[in-house]
PDB file of C-alpha atoms in Angstrom:
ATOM      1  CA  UNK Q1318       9.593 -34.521 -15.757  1.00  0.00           C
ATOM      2  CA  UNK Q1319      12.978 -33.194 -15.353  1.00  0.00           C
ATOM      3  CA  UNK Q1320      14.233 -30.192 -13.574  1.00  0.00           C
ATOM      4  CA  UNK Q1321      16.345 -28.015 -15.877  1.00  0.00           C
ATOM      5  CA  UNK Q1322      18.521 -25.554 -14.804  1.00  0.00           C
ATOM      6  CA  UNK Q1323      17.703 -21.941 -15.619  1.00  0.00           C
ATOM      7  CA  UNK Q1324      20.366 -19.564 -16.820  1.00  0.00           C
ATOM      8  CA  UNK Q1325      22.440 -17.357 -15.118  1.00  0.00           C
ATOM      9  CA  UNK Q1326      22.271 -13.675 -15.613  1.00  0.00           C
ATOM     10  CA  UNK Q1327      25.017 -11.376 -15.039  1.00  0.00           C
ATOM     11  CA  UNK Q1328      25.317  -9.108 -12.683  1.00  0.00           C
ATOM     12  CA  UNK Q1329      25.487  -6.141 -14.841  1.00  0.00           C
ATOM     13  CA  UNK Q1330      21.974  -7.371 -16.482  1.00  0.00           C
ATOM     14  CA  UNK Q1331      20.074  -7.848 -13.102  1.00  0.00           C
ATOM     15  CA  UNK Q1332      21.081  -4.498 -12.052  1.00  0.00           C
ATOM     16  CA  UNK Q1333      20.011  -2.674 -15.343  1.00  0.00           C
ATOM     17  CA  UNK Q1334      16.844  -4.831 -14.724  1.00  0.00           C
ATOM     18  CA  UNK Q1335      16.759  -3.470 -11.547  1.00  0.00           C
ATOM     19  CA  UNK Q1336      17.252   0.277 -11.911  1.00  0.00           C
ATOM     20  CA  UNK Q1337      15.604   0.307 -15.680  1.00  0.00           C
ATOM     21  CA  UNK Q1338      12.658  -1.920 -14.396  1.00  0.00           C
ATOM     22  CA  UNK Q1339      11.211   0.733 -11.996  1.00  0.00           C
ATOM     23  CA  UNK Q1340      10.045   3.266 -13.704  1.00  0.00           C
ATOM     24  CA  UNK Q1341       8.637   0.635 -16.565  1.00  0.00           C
ATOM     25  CA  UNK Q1342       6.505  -1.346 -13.676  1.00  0.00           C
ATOM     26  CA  UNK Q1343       4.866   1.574 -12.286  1.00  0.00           C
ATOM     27  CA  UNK Q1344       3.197   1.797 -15.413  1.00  0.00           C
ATOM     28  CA  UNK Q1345       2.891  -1.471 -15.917  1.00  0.00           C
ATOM     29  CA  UNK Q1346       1.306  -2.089 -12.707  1.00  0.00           C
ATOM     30  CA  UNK Q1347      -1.071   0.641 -13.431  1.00  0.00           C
ATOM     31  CA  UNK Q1348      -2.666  -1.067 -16.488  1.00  0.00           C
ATOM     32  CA  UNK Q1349      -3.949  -3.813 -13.438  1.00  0.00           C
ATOM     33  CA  UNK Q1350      -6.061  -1.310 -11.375  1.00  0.00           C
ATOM     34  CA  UNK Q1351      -9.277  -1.314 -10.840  1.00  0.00           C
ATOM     35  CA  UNK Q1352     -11.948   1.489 -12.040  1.00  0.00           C
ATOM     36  CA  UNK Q1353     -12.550   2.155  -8.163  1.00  0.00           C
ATOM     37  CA  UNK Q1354      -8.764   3.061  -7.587  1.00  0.00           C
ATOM     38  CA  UNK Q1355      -9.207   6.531  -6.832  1.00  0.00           C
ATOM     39  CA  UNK Q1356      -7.425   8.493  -5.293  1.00  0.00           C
ATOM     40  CA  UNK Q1357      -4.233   7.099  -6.808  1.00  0.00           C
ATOM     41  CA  UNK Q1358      -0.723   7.661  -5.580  1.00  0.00           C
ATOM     42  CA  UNK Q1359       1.763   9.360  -7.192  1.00  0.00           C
ATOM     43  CA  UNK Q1360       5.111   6.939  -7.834  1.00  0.00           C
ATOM     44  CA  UNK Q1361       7.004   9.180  -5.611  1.00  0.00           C
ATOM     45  CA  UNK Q1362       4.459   9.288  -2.783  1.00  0.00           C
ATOM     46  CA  UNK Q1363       3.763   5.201  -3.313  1.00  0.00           C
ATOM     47  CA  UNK Q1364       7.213   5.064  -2.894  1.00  0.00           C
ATOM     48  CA  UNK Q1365       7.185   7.097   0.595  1.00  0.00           C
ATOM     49  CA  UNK Q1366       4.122   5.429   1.928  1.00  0.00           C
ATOM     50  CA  UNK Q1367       6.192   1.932   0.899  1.00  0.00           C
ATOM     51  CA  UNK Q1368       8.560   2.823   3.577  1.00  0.00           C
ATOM     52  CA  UNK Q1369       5.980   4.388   6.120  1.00  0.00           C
ATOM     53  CA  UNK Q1370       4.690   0.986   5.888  1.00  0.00           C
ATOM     54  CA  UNK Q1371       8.235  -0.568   6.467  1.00  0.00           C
ATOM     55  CA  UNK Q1372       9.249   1.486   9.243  1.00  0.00           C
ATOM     56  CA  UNK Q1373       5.813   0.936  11.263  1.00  0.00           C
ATOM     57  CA  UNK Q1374       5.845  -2.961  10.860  1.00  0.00           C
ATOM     58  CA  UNK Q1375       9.417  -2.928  12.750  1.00  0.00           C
ATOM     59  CA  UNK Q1376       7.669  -1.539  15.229  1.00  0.00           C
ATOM     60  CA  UNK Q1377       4.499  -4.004  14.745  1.00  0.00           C
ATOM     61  CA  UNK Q1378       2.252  -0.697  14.620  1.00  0.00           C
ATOM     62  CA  UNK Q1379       0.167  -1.241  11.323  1.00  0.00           C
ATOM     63  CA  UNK Q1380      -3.201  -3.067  10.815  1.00  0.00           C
ATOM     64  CA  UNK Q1381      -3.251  -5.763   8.025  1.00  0.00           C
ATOM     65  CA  UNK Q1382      -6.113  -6.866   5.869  1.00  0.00           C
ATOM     66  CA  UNK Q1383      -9.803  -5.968   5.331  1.00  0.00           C
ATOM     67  CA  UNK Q1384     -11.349  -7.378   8.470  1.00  0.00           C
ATOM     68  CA  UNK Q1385      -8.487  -6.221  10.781  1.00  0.00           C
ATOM     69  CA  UNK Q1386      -9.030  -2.885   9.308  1.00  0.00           C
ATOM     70  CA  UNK Q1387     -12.617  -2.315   9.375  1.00  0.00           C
ATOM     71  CA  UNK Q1388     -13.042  -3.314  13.135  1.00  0.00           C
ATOM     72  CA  UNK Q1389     -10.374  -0.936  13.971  1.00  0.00           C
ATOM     73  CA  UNK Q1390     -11.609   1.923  11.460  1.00  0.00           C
ATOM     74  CA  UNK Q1391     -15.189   0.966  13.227  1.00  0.00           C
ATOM     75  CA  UNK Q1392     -13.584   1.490  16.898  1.00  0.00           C
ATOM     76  CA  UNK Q1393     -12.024   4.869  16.052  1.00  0.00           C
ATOM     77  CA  UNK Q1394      -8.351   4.292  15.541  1.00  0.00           C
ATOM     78  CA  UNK Q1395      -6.692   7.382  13.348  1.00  0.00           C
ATOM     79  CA  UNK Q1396      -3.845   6.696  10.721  1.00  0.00           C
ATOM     80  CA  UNK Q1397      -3.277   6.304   7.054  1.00  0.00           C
ATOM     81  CA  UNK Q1398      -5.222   3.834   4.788  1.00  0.00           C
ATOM     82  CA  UNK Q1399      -3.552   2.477   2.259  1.00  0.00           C
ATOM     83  CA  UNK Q1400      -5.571   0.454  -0.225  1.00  0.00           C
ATOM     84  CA  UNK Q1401      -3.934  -1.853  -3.238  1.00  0.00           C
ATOM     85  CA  UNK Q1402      -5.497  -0.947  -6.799  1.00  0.00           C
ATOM     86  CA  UNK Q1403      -5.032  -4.657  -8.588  1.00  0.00           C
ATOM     87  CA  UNK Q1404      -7.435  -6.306  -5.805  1.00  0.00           C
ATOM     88  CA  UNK Q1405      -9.868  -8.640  -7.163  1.00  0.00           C
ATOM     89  CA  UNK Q1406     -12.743  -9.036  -6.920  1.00  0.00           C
ATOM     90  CA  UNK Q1407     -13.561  -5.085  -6.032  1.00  0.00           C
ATOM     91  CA  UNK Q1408     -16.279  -6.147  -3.471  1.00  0.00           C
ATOM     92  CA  UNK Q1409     -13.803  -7.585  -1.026  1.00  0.00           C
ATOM     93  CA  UNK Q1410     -12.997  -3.764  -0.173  1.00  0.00           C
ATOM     94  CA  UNK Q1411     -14.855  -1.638  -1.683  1.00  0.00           C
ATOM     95  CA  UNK Q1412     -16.679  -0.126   1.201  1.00  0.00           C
ATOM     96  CA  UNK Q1413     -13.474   0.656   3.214  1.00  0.00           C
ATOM     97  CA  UNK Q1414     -12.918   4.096   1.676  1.00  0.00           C
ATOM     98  CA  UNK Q1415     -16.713   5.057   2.779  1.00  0.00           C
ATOM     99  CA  UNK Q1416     -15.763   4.359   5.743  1.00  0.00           C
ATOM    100  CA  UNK Q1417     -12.572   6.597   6.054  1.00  0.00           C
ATOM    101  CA  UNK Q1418     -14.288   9.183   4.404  1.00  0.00           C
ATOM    102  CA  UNK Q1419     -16.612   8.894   7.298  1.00  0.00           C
ATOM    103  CA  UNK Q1420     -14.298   9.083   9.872  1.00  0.00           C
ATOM    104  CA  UNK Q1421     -11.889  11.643   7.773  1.00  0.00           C
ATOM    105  CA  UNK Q1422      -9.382   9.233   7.868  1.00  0.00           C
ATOM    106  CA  UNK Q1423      -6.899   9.936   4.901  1.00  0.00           C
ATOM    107  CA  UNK Q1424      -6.601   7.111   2.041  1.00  0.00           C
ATOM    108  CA  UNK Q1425      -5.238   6.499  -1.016  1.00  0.00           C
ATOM    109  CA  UNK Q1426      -4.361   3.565  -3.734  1.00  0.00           C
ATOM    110  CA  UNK Q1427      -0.621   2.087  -4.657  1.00  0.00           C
ATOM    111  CA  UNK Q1428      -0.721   0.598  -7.581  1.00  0.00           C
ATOM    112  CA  UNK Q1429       0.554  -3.425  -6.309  1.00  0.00           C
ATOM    113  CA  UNK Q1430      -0.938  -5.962  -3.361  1.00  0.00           C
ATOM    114  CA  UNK Q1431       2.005  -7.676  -3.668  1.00  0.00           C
ATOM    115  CA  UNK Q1432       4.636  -4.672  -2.863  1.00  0.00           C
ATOM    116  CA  UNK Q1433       2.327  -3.720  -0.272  1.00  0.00           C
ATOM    117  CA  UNK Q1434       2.292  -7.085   1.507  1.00  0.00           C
ATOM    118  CA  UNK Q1435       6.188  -7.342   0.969  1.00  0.00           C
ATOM    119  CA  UNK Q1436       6.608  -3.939   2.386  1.00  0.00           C
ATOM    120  CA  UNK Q1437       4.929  -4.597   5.324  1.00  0.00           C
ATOM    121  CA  UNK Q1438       7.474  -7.871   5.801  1.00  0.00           C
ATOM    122  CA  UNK Q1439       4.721 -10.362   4.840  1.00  0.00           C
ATOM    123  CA  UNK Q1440       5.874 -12.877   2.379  1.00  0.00           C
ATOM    124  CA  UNK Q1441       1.359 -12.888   1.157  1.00  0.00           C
ATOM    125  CA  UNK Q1442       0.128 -10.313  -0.961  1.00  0.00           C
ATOM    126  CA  UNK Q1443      -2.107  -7.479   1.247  1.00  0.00           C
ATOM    127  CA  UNK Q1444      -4.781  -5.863  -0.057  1.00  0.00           C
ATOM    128  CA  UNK Q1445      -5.544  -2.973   2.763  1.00  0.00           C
ATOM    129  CA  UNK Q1446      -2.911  -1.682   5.271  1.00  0.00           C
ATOM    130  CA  UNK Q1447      -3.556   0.956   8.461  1.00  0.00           C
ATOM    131  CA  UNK Q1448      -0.610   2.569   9.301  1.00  0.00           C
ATOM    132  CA  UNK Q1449      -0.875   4.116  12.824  1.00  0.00           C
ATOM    133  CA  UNK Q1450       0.849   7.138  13.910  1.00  0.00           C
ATOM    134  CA  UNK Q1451       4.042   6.686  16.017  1.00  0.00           C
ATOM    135  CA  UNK Q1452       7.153   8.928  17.367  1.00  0.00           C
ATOM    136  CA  UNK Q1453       9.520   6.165  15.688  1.00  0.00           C
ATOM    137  CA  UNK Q1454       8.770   7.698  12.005  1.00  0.00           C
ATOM    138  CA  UNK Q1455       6.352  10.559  13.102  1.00  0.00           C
ATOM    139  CA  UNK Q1456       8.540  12.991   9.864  1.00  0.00           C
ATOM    140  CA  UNK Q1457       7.965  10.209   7.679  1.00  0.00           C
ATOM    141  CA  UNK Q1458       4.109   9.497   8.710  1.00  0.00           C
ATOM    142  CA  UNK Q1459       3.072  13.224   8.776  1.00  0.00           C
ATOM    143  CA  UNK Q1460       4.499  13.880   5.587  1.00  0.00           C
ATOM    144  CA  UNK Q1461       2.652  10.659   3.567  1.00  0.00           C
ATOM    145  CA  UNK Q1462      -0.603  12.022   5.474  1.00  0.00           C
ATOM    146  CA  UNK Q1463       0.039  15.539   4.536  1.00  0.00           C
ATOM    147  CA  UNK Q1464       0.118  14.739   0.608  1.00  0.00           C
ATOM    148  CA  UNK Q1465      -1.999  11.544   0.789  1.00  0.00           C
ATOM    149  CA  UNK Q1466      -4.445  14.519   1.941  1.00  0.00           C
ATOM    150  CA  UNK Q1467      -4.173  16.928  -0.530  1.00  0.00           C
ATOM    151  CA  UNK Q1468      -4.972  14.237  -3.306  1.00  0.00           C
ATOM    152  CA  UNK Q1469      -8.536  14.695  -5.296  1.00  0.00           C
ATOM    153  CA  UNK Q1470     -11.329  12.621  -3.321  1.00  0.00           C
ATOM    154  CA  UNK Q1471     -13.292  10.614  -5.979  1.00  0.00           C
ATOM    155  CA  UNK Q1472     -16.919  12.218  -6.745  1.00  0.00           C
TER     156      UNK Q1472
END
């Protein structure tokens, strides 16, 4: 087998891509979730908890992945829960928002693992994310739990 060389793209193309793509992906990445995804963030707010989840990673204060999360949710630590819709198979987490409703933690769904993991500076996909309060981004955090609050719990 041979390695052939893939073709170049110009620069205008990749950045229509880019800017055109967006809004298209959203949707597209929507089509993936799962029937459990509820409640399900807005593109705007996705967007904001995105870089809630940035900004506490540079400061190493988030929790990463389904057992890291439940033992902290089970000791009592307060933040944000963010939970990936497109996570198969729905048993791996599907007791997690019990549990923050439990402990009236606030949660909600983004639409991809894989921009979650990225956000969060992980080159893996990640299907469940804590993010923990801190003064660094405390505008940024209390706004994403202030709307990621006022979503529609699931019946």
């Amino acid at each position: 087998m041979t390695k052939t060389k893939k073709e170049k793209v110009s620069a205008d193309g990749e950045e229509a891509a880019a800017a055109g793509g967006s809004e298209k992906s959203y949707q597209e990445l929507i089509a993936f979730m799962n029937p459990i995804a509820q409640p399900l963030a807005s593109k705007k707010l996705s967007k904001k908890l995105y870089k809630c989840v940035k900004k506490a990673s540079k400061v190493k204060n988030i929790r990463r992945g389904v057992k890291e999360v439940q033992k902290f949710i089970n000791k009592g630590e307060k933040g944000i829960v963010v939970l990936a819709g497109d996570t198969l198979p729905i048993d791996v987490y599907c007791h997690l928002p019990v549990m923050c409703e439990d402990r009236n933690l606030p949660y909600a769904y983004i639409p991809s693992k894989v921009d979650l993991g990225s956000s969060a500076g992980s080159k893996r996909p990640t299907c469940v994310i804590l993010i923990k309060p801190h003064e660094d981004y405390q505008e940024a955090y209390d706004e994403c739990v202030e709307e990621v609050s006022s979503l529609p719990k699931p019946l």
